[in-house]
Amino acid sequence: MTELSGLQIFKYLPAAKKAEHTNCKTCGSPTCMAFALKLAKKQTDIEKCPYAPDALKQIYIQSSKQPQKTVEINGVKIGGENVLYRHEKTFINKTAIAIIIDMAKSDWQKKYQQIKDFEITRVNEKIKVDLIITKNGTLSDTISYEDFKKLPLTEIIDENFNETSEKLINIRKKAILEKDEKYSNPAYVYFNHTDNLKLLCAKASFYICKYANMLVFEDFDETLITSLMTIRQNIFTDPQKPLQVESKIYEFNNPDENSLIFMTTNFALTFFAVANELESLPVPSYLIVIPAEGMSVLTAWSAEKFTAKIVANTLKKFDFANKVKNHKIIIPGLLAHMKDELEEEIKDFEIIVGTIEAFAISDFVKNLKINQE
Ligand code: SF4
């Protein structure tokens, strides 16, 4: 049972039934509705209303139970999830990636060092292997296999894709929808050694989406782990907090006062898509990043976070008109309809409508150069 909303709680209270004690304030809230809304947010206690019926108490207690335990291993938290789908609220703890090292094997130190040295940076986040599990010995920054096996976790040994995925989905549904305590332990998938990395990557990617709390590998392969961590980062972003970059003027390939000028929003994925293209252009450029609360171009425009006024203020803040001689700004193609409005507001600059997709920037710049020659 998912958590109750204020409205669902209210239906049980005296005001909804126009009964005695309606809005009596005994609970400390001015109305039954106010009490119901507070209770839904866990800002009050159901016992404060002496007129709450037993039926409400029962379903409230059931719905308030933590569906999945949180387990902390060497500082890495897993589990604690409350929803089946990220858009319902958010996922709490990302799928941890753990590698097993057998210290009885002669090459264990090499493997250990490879794992420790592995680090990727993606969308400003530094990403490393979360956990090392050691067999036949321990190190200060690892957990022994024996201790790992004592943790309140459910193990699924991956032998068959259909069986593993069905188990993962069943466990998560039982935990979240039915709050069944038998399924409240976080679940991890254990992968035996395999040389088929493509299959392993495909399966592990699916298990990250649905619904492994941890993946445990016998082998360490940098390409595999990089791919998995990339998909993991995409799944485990909070939809209510878009990834953002700093709003400022970014420079690519040492621009000067005559260089090309592009513009976009501070939504991280948009920024990096455009930045990667500008970096690889054979010409220098600027990228003006507008503060749009981390929204993508069209979303920002429709939410009035990318307006001519905001663009003008950003240019003013960085005194950009005085820094460059080229007064032409290339805006995203999706904002073509803003051209006149922008030119009206920013009299110092001419607006050029650019591409809809970042990958087309290179061809766009080639054509721009040909037309200018
Ligand atoms: Fe309503 Fe109960 Fe609060 Fe009285 S005590 S206002 S009945 S919720």
PDB file of C-alpha atoms and ligand atoms in Angstrom, residues 13-15 20-33 35-36 48-52, ligand 1:
ATOM      1  CA  LEU A  13     -12.492  12.364   9.527  1.00  0.00           C
ATOM      2  CA  PRO A  14     -15.658  13.905  11.033  1.00  0.00           C
ATOM      3  CA  ALA A  15     -15.727  16.909   8.643  1.00  0.00           C
ATOM      4  CA  GLU A  20     -20.089  15.534  15.502  1.00  0.00           C
ATOM      5  CA  HIS A  21     -16.694  17.155  16.389  1.00  0.00           C
ATOM      6  CA  THR A  22     -16.215  18.489  12.835  1.00  0.00           C
ATOM      7  CA  ASN A  23     -13.307  20.986  12.899  1.00  0.00           C
ATOM      8  CA  CYS A  24     -13.219  20.830  16.718  1.00  0.00           C
ATOM      9  CA  LYS A  25      -9.480  21.753  16.800  1.00  0.00           C
ATOM     10  CA  THR A  26      -8.679  19.219  19.568  1.00  0.00           C
ATOM     11  CA  CYS A  27      -5.816  17.958  17.370  1.00  0.00           C
ATOM     12  CA  GLY A  28      -4.226  21.417  17.285  1.00  0.00           C
ATOM     13  CA  SER A  29      -5.127  21.998  13.615  1.00  0.00           C
ATOM     14  CA  PRO A  30      -7.819  24.533  12.666  1.00  0.00           C
ATOM     15  CA  THR A  31      -9.796  22.049  10.550  1.00  0.00           C
ATOM     16  CA  CYS A  32     -10.030  18.333   9.826  1.00  0.00           C
ATOM     17  CA  MET A  33      -8.672  19.011   6.344  1.00  0.00           C
ATOM     18  CA  PHE A  35      -5.033  17.867  10.112  1.00  0.00           C
ATOM     19  CA  ALA A  36      -5.344  15.399   7.211  1.00  0.00           C
ATOM     20  CA  LYS A  48      -3.904  13.708  18.257  1.00  0.00           C
ATOM     21  CA  CYS A  49      -7.391  13.268  16.807  1.00  0.00           C
ATOM     22  CA  PRO A  50      -9.491  11.370  19.368  1.00  0.00           C
ATOM     23  CA  TYR A  51     -12.200  10.954  16.730  1.00  0.00           C
ATOM     24  CA  ALA A  52     -10.079   9.232  14.072  1.00  0.00           C
TER      25      ALA A  52
HETATM   26 FE1  SF4 B   1     -11.034  17.158  13.015  1.00  0.00          FE
HETATM   27 FE2  SF4 B   1     -10.140  15.346  14.734  1.00  0.00          FE
HETATM   28 FE3  SF4 B   1      -8.891  17.644  14.497  1.00  0.00          FE
HETATM   29 FE4  SF4 B   1     -11.265  17.575  15.609  1.00  0.00          FE
HETATM   30  S1  SF4 B   1      -9.442  16.609  16.363  1.00  0.00           S
HETATM   31  S2  SF4 B   1     -10.492  19.021  14.040  1.00  0.00           S
HETATM   32  S3  SF4 B   1     -12.227  15.976  14.447  1.00  0.00           S
HETATM   33  S4  SF4 B   1      -9.117  16.110  12.924  1.00  0.00           S
END
